[in-house]
Coordinates of C-alpha atoms in Angstrom, one line a residue:
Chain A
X147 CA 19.0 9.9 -10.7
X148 CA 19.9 7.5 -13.7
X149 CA 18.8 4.9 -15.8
X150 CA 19.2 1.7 -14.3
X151 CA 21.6 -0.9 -15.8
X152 CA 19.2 -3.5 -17.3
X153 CA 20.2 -6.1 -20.5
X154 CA 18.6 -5.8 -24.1
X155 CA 16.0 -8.0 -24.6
X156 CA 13.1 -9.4 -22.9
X157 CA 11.8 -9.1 -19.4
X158 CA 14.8 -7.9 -17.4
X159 CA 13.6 -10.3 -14.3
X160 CA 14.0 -13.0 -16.3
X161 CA 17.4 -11.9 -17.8
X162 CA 18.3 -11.7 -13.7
X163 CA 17.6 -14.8 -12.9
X164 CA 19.2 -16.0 -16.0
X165 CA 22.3 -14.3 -14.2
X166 CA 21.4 -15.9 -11.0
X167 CA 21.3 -19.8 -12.3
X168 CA 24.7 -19.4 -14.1
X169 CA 26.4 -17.4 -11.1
X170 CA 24.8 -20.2 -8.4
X171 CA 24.5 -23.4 -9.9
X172 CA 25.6 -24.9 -6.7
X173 CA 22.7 -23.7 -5.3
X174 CA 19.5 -23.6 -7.7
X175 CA 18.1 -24.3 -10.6
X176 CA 16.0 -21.8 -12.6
X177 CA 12.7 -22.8 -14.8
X178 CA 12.1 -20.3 -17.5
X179 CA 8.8 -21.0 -18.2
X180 CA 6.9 -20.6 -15.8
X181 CA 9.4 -18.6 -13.5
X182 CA 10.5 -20.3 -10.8
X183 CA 14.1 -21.3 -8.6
X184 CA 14.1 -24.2 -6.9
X185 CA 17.0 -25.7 -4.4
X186 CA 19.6 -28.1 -5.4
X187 CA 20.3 -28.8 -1.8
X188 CA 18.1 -29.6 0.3
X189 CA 17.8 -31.9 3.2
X190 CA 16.7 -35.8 2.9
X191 CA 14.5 -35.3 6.2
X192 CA 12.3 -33.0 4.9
X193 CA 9.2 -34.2 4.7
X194 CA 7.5 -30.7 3.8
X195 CA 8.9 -28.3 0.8
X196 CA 9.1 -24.9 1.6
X197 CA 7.5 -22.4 -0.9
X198 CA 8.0 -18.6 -0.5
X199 CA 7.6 -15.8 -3.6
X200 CA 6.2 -12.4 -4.0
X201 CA 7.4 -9.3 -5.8
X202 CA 10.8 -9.0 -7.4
X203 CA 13.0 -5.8 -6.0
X204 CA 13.2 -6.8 -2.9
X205 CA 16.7 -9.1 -3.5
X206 CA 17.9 -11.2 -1.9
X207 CA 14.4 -12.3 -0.6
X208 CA 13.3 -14.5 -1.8
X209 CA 15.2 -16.4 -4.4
X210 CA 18.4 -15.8 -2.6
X211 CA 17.6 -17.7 0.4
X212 CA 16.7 -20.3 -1.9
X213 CA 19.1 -23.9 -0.6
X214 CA 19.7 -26.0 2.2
X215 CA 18.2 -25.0 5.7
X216 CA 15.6 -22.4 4.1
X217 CA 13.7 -22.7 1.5
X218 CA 13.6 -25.3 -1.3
X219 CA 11.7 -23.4 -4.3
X220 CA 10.5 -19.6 -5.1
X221 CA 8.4 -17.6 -7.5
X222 CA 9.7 -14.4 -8.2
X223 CA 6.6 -11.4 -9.7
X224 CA 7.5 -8.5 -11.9
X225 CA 9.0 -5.8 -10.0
X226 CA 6.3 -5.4 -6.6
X227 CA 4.4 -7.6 -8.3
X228 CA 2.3 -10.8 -7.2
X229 CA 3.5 -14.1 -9.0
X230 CA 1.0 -15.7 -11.3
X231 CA -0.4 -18.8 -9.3
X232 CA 1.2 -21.3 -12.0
X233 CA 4.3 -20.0 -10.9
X234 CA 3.4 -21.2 -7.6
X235 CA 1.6 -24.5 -8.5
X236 CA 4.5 -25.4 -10.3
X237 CA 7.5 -24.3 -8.1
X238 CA 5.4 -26.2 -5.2
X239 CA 4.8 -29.1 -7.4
X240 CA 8.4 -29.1 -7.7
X241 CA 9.1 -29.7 -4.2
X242 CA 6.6 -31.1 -2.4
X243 CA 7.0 -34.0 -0.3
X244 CA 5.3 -36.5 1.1
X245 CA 3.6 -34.1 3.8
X246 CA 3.4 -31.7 1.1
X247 CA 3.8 -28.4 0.2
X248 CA 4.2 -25.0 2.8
X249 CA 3.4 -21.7 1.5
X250 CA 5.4 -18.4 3.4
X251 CA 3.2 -15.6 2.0
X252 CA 3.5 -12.0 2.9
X253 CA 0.4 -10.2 3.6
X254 CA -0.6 -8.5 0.5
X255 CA -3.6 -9.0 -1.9
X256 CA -2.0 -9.9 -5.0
X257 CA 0.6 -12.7 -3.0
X258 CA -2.6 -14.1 -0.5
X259 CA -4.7 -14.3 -3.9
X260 CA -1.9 -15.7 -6.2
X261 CA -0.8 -18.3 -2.7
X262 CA -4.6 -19.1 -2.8
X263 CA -5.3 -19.7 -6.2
X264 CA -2.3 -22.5 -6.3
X265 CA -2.8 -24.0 -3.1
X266 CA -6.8 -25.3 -4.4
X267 CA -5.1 -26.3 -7.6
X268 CA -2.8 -27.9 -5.5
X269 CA -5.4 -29.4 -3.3
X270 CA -7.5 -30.4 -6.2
X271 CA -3.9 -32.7 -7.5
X272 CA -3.8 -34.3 -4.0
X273 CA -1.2 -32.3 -2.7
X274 CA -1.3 -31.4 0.8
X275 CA -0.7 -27.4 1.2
X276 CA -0.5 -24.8 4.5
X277 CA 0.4 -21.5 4.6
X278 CA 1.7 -19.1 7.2
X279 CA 1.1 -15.6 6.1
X280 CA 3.5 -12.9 7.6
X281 CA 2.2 -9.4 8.6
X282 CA 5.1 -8.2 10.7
X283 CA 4.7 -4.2 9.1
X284 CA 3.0 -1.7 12.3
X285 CA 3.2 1.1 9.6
X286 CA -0.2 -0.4 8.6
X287 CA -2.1 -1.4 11.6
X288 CA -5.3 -0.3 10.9
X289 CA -8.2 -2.3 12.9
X290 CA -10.6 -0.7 10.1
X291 CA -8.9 -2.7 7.2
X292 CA -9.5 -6.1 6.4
X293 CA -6.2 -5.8 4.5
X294 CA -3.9 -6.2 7.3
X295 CA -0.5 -5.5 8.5
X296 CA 2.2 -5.6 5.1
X297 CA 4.3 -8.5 5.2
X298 CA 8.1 -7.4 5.6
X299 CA 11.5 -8.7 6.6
X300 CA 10.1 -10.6 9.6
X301 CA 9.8 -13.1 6.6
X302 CA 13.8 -13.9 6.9
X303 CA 13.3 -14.9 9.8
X304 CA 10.1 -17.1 9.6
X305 CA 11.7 -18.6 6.8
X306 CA 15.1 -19.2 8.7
X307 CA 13.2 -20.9 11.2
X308 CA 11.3 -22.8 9.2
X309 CA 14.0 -24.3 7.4
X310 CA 15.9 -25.5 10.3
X311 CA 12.6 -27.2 12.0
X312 CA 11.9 -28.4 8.3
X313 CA 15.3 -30.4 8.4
X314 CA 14.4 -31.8 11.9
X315 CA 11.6 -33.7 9.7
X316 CA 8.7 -31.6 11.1
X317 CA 5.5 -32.5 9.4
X318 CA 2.7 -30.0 7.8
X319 CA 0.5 -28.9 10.8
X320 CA 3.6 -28.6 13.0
X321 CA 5.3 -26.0 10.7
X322 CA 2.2 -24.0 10.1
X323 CA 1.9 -23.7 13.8
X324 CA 5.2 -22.9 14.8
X325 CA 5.6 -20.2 11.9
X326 CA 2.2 -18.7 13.0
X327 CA 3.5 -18.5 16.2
X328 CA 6.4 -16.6 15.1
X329 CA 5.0 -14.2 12.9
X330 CA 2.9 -13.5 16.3
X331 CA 6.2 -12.7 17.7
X332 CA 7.8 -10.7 14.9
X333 CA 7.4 -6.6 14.1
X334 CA 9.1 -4.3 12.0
X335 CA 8.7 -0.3 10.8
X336 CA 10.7 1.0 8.0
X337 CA 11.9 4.6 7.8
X338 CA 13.3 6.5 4.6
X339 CA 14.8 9.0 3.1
X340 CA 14.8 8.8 -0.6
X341 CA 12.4 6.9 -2.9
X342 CA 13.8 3.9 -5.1
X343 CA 13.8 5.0 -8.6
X344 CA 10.9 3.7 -11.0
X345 CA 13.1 1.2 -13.4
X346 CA 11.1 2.5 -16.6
X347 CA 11.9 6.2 -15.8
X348 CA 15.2 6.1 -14.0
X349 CA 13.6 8.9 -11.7
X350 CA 12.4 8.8 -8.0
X351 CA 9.4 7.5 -7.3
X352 CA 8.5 10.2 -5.4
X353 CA 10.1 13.3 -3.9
X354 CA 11.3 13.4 -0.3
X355 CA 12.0 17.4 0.4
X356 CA 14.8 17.8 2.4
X357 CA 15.0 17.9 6.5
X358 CA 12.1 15.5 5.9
X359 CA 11.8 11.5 6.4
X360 CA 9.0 9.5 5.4
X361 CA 8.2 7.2 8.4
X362 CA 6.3 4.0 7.6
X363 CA 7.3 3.1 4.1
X364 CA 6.7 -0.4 2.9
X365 CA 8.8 -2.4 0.3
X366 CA 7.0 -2.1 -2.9
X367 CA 7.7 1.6 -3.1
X368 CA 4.5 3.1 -0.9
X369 CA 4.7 6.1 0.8
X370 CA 4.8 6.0 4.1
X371 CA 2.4 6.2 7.2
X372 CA 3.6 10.4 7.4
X373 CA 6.2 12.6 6.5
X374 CA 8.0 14.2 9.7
X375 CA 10.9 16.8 10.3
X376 CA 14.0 14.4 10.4
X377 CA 14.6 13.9 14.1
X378 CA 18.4 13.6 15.1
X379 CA 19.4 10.4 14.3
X380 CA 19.7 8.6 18.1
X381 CA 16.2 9.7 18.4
X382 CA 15.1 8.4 15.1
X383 CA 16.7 5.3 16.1
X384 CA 15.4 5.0 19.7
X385 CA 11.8 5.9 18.8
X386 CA 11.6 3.7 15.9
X387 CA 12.9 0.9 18.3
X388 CA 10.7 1.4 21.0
X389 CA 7.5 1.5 18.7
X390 CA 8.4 -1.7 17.6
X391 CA 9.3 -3.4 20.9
X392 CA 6.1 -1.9 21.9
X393 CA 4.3 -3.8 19.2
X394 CA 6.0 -7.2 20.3
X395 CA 4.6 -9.6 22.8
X396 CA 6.7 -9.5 26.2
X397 CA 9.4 -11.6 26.3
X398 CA 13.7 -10.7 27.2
X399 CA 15.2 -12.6 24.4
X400 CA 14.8 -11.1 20.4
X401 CA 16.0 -11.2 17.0
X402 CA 16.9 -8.1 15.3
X403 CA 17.3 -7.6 11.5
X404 CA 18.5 -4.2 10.4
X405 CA 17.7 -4.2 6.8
X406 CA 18.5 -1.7 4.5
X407 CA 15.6 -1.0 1.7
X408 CA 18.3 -0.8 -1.3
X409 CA 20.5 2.3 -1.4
X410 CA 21.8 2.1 2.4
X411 CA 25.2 1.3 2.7
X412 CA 26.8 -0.9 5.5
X413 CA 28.1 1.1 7.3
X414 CA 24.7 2.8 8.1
X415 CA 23.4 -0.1 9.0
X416 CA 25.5 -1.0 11.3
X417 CA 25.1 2.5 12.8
X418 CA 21.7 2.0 13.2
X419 CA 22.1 -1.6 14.9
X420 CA 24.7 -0.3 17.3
X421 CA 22.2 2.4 18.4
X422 CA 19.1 0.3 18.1
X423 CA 20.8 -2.5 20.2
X424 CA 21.6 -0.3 23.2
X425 CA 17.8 1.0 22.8
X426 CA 16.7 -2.4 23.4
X427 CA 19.0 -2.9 26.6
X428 CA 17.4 0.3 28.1
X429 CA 14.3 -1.5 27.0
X430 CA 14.9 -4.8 28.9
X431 CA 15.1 -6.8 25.6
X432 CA 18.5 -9.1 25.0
X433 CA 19.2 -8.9 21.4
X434 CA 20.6 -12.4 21.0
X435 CA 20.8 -12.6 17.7
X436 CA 21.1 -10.2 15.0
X437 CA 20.9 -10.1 10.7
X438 CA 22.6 -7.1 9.8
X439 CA 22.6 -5.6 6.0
X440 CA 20.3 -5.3 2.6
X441 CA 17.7 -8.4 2.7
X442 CA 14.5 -7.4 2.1
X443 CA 14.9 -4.0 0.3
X444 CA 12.4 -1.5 -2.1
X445 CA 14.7 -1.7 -5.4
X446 CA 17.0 1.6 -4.3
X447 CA 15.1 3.3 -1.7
X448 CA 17.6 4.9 0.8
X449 CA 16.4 4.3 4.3
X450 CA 16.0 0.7 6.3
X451 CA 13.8 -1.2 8.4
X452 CA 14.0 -2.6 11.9
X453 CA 12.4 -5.8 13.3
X454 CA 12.1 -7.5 16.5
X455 CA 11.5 -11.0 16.7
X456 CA 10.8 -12.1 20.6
X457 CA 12.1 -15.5 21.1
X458 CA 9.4 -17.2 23.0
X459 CA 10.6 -20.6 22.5
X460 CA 14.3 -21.4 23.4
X461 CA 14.0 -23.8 20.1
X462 CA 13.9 -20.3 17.8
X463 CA 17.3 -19.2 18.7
X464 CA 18.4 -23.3 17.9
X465 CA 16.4 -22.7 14.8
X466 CA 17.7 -19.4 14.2
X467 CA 21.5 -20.4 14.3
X468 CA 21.4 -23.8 12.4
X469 CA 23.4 -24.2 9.1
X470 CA 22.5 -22.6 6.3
X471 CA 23.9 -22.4 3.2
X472 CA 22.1 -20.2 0.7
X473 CA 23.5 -17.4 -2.2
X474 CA 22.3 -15.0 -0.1
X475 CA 22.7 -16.4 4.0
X476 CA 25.5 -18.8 4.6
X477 CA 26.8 -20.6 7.8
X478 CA 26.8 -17.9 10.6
X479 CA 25.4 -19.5 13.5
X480 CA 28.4 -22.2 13.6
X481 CA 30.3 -20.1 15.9
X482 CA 28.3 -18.9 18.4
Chain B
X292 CA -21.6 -19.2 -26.9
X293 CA -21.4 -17.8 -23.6
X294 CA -18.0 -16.8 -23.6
X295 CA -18.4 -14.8 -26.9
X296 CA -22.1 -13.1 -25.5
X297 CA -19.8 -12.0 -22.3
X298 CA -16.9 -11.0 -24.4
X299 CA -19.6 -8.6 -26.2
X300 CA -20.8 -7.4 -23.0
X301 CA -17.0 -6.3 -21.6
X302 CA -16.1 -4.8 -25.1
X303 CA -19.1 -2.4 -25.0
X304 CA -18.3 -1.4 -21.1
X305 CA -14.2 -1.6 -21.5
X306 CA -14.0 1.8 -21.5
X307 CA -16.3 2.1 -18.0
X308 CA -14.3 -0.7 -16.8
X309 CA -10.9 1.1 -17.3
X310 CA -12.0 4.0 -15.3
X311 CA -13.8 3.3 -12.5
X312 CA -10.2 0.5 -11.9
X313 CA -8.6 3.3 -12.1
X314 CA -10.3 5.1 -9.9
X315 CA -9.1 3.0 -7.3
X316 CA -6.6 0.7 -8.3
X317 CA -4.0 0.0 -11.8
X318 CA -6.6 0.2 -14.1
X319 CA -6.7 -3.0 -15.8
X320 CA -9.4 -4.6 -15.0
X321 CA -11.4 -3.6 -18.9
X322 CA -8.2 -4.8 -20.4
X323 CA -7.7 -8.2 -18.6
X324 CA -11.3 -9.0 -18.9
X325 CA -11.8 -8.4 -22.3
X326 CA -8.1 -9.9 -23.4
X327 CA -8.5 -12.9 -21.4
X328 CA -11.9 -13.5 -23.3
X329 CA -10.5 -12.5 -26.7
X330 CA -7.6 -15.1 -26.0
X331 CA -10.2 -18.0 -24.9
X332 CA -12.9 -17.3 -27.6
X333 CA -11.6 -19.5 -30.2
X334 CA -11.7 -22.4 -27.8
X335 CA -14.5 -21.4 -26.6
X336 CA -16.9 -21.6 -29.4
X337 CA -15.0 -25.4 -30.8
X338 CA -16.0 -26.5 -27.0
X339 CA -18.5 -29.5 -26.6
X340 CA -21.1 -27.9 -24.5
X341 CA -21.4 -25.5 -22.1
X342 CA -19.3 -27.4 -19.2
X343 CA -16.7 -27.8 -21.4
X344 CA -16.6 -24.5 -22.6
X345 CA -16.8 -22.8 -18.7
X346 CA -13.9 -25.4 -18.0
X347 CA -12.0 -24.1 -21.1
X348 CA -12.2 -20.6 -19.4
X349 CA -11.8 -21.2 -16.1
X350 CA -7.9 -22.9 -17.2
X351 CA -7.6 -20.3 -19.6
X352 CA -8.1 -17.4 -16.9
X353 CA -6.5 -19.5 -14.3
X354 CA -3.6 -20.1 -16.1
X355 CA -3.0 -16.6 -18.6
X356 CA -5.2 -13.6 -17.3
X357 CA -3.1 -11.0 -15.0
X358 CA -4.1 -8.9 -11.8
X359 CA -5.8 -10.8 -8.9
X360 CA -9.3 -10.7 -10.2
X361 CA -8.7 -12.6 -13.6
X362 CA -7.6 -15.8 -11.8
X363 CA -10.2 -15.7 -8.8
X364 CA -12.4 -15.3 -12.1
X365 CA -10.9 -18.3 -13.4
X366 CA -12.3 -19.9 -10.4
X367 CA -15.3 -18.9 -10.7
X368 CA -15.2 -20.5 -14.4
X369 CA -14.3 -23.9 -13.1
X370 CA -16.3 -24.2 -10.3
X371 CA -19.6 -23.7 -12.5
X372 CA -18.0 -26.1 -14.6
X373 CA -17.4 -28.9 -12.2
X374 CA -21.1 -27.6 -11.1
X375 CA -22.9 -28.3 -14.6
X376 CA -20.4 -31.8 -15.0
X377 CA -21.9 -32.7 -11.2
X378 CA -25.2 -34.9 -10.9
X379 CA -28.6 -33.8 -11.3
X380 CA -31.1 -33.2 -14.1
X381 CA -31.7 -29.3 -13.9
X382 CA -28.8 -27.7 -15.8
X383 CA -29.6 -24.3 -14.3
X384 CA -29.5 -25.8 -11.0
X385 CA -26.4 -27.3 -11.0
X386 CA -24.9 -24.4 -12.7
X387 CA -26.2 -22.4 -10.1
X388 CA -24.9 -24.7 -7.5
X389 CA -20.9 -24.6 -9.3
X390 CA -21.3 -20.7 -8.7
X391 CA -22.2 -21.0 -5.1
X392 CA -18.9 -23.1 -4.6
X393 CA -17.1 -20.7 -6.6
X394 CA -18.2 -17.7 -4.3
X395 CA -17.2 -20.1 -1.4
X396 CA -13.7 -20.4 -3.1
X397 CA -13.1 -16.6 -4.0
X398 CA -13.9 -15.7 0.0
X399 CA -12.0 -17.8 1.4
X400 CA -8.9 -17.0 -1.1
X401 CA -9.4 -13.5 -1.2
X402 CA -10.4 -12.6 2.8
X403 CA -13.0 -10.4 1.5
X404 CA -16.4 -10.6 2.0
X405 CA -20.0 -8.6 1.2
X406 CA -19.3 -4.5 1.7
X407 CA -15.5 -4.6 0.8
X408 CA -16.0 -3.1 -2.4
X409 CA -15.0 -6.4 -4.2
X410 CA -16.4 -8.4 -6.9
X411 CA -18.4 -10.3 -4.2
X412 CA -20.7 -7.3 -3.4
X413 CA -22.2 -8.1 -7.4
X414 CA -21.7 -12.1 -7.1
X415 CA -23.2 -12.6 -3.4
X416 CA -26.2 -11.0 -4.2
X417 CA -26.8 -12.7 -7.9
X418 CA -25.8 -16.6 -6.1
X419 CA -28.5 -15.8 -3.3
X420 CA -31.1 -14.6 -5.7
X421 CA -30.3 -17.6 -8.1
X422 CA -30.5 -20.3 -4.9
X423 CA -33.4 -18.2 -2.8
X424 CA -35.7 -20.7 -2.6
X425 CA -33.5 -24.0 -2.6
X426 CA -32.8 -23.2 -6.1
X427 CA -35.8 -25.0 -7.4
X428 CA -36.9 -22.1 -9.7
X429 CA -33.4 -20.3 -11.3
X430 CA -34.4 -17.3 -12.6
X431 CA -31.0 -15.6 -14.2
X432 CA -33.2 -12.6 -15.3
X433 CA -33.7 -11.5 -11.5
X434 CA -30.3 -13.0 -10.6
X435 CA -28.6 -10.7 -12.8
X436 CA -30.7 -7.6 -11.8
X437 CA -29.5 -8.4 -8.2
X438 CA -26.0 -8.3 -9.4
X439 CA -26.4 -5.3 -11.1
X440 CA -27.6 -3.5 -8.0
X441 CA -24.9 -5.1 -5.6
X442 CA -22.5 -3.7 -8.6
X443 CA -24.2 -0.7 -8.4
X444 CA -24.0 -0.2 -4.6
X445 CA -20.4 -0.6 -4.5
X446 CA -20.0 3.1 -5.7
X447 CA -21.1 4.2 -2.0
X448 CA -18.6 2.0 -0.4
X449 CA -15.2 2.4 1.0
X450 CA -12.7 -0.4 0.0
X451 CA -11.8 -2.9 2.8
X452 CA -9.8 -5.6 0.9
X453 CA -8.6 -5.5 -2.6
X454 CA -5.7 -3.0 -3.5
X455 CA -8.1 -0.4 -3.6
X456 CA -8.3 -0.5 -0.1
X457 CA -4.9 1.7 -0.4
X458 CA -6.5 4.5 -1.5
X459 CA -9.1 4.1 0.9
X460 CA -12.5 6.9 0.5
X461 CA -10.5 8.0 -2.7
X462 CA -12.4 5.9 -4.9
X463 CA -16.0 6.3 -3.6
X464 CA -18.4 7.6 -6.3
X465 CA -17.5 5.0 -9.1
X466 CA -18.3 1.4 -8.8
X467 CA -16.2 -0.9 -8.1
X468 CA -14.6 -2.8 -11.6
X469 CA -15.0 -5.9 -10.5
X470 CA -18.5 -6.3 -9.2
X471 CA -19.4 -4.4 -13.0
X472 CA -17.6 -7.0 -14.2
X473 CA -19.6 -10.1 -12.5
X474 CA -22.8 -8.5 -13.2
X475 CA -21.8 -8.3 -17.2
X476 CA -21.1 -12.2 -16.0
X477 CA -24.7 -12.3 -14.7
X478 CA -25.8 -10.5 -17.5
X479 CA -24.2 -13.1 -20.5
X480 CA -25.4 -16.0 -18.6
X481 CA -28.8 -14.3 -18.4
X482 CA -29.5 -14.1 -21.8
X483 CA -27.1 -17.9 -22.6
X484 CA -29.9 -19.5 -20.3
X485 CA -33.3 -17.3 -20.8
X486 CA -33.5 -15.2 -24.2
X487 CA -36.5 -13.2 -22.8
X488 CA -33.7 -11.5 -20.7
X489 CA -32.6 -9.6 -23.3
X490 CA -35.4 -7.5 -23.6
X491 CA -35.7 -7.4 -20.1
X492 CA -32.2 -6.4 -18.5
X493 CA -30.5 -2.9 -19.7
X494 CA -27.8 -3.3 -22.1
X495 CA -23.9 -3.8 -21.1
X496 CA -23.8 0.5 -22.2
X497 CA -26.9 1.2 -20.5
X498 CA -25.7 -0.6 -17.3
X499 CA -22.3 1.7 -17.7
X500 CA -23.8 5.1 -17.9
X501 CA -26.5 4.8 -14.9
X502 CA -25.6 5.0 -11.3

């Protein structure tokens, strides 16, 4: 394990999204002080902005799906980190429009309390705010925590969703419905193999013997729900898919995202889509659309993540294929 | 003159502080407590009154104190201010009132509620004490005792909200940072609004090293 390549100087998120403005000024724009990106293109029929943030390590999400037909401004944390909440009062204050402001929080203490915070300051300016708060992670089901389920990579999709029905001109209420209606729909586990490495170290975060997989990690670097003997991988696959399916409302229609957590390559991915796709035919599920590759990682933790959105409403798949053009997600759905 | 009675308080139990957070959490709860004070104590004590010095605080902690208890402390700080700025001729009363909206605020923020093991198992107890009967008769001498034993209590409990719910029964047997932290709150605003409660209510170091 080795160092990682960081710039002299101050506080290396900063000096990436210092990187990130000058490589996508097409895209954003980034405040400095206090950290946020906002869009440079966003739609005219928005009446709502779209406000997402949370931990940093988990590029592209957020700030690269930052522009037109997803979100329109983000506050990036330290590394697994909550945002302060004047990140998020100002990145929202940024945006907001008429109908005001919509925050997409994942489930975790730091983000809800941070969202929170920002959205009574916000209130207390006159600024109208909701929030749909993702909790997609089965890993941490527990019905004897208040805590909740994590918040994962189901958040791509909310936010893709979002941003299309945003650009139909949808107001407030409407988007906080329909996004808590998705995240209803939406599941994911994430398996692994090797921890990311801690960036002031440059050595794992923690050791994963060989033979072994930890099954159940989250995104900022936990552990996961147990270590197991590393099953072949169409079983690993299959299993995985099936507890997730088996998590998800009924319904024959899904999204899938394979999403690698940092160090997996593409071709892995892809290995694990093509096996986790015929999984969900045996299971009676029709993966009609599919986000294949490194989204919503844990810094460079080797393994990857697998979620299930149903499509319950045939406006989600619209949604889900609308133009977007973002650093991170461009045009896909054009063809199809 | 509150903010620098309180920033005495968290200095002489920092190192408490530090170690029952880390007992269940990152551990920086003494530190952000007692730098966020340090950093708002010169503005503090050049503030008008004491709405103007709580409203000082609440932006400062609002807008410069790290971790997620800082800012929902920062609440705290600016309800009571918008509490003591509201109408009504009893001071006490209205300050009690601008901490019963802040409580209201911090639940519905956090999702965490009495028995989580959060600072809210120190504040429920001192609000309801403080308002018992209408809040007619504040008396921050018994309110600050009832914080102190909600503090207290948390040591028994298992975490059910707060990051420290990760490490689940781990971090029974110490109290809960936080909930110390609101009854030093209790404690400063004890002695700001009734000097006989000095005499009466164990010292920040006393508070530390019983259970």
């Amino acid at each position: 394990m080795a160092a990682p390549f960081i710039g002299e100087g101050g506080d290396f998120v900063q000096r990436s999204l210092s990187g990130f403005a000058r490589a996508c000024p097409e895209f954003i724009e980034v405040s400095m002080d206090p950290l946020f990106v906002k869009s440079r293109l966003t739609s005219s029929n928005r009446t709502v902005g779209l406000v997402s943030g949370g931990g940093s390590g988990h590029e592209p999400m957020h700030v690269g799906l930052v522009g037109r037909g997803m979100l329109d401004a983000v506050a990036p944390g330290h590394v697994f980190a909550s945002p302060h909440n004047r990140q998020i009062f100002r990145a929202s204050t940024a945006v907001a429009r008429d109908n005001g402001v919509l925050h997409i929080v994942k489930n975790y203490t730091g983000d809800r309390i941070n969202f929170g915070i920002a959205a009574e300051r916000l209130a207390n300016d006159g600024i109208r705010v909701g929030r749909v708060l993702v909790d997609d992670d089965i890993a941490t089901d527990d019905p004897d925590s208040r805590t909740g389920r994590r918040g994962t990579a189901a958040t791509i999709i909310v936010e893709k969703i979002l941003g299309a029905a945003a650009d139909e001109g949808f107001g407030l209420d409407d988007l906080v419905d329909l996004g808590t209606r998705v995240v209803a729909h939406a599941r994911s586990l994430a398996v692994a193999s090797a921890a990311q490495t801690v960036m002031s170290t440059g050595l794992p975060a923690f050791a994963v013997p060989d033979g072994e997989l930890e099954y159940g990690v989250g995104i900022h670097g936990e552990r996961g729900r147990a270590s197991i003997a590393r099953p072949d991988f169409p079983s690993l696959v299959r299993d995985m898919t099936s507890e997730v399916v088996g998590a998800c409302p009924r319904g024959k229609s899904v999204i899938v995202i394979v999403n690698g957590l940092g160090a997996t390559t593409q071709l892995e991915l892809y290995n694990v889509f093509d096996e986790a796709a015929r999984a969900l035919e045996s299971l009676g599920r029709d993966p009609v659309g599919a986000l294949v590759g490194t989204f919503s990682p844990a810094l460079d933790m080797h393994g990857f993540s697998i979620t299930v959105c149903v499509v319950a409403e045939p406006d989600w798949l619209r949604w889900w294929r609308a133009p977007v053009w973002t650093p991170a997600i461009r045009t896909r759905g054009a063809a199809t | 003159m509150f903010v620098s009675r309180y920033l005495a308080a968290a200095e002489e139990m920092h190192d408490s502080l530090t170690q029952w957070d880390q007992a269940a959490g990152d551990g920086d709860f003494g530190d952000n407590l007692c730098n966020g004070l340090r950093g708002v104590a010169e503005l503090a004590a050049n503030a008008s009154g004491l709405p103007d010095e709580l409203a000082v605080t609440g932006e400062w902690f609002l807008d410069h104190v790290g971790g997620s208890s800082g800012p929902l402390l920062g609440l705290l700080f600016a309800s009571m201010a918008q509490g003591v700025d509201g109408a009504g001729d009893d001071v006490d009363q209205r300050l009690a009132e601008g901490m019963s909206a802040g409580v209201d605020a911090i639940r519905r923020i956090g999702g965490a509620d009495r028995g989580d093991r959060t600072m809210l198992d120190a504040l429920i107890p001192g609000v309801e004490y403080l308002r018992r009967d209408g809040g007619t008769t504040v008396d921050w001498c018994r309110a600050a005792q009832a914080a102190l034993q909600g503090a207290r209590e948390t040591s028994r409990m298992r975490a059910r909200a707060g990051r420290a719910s990760y490490v689940g029964a781990r971090a029974i047997g110490s109290p809960d940072a936080g909930a110390m932290g609101i009854a030093l709150l209790f404690w400063a605003l004890a002695v700001e609004r009734d000097s006989d409660s000095l005499s009466r209510l164990p010292s920040p170091s006393d508070m530390a090293a019983t259970k």
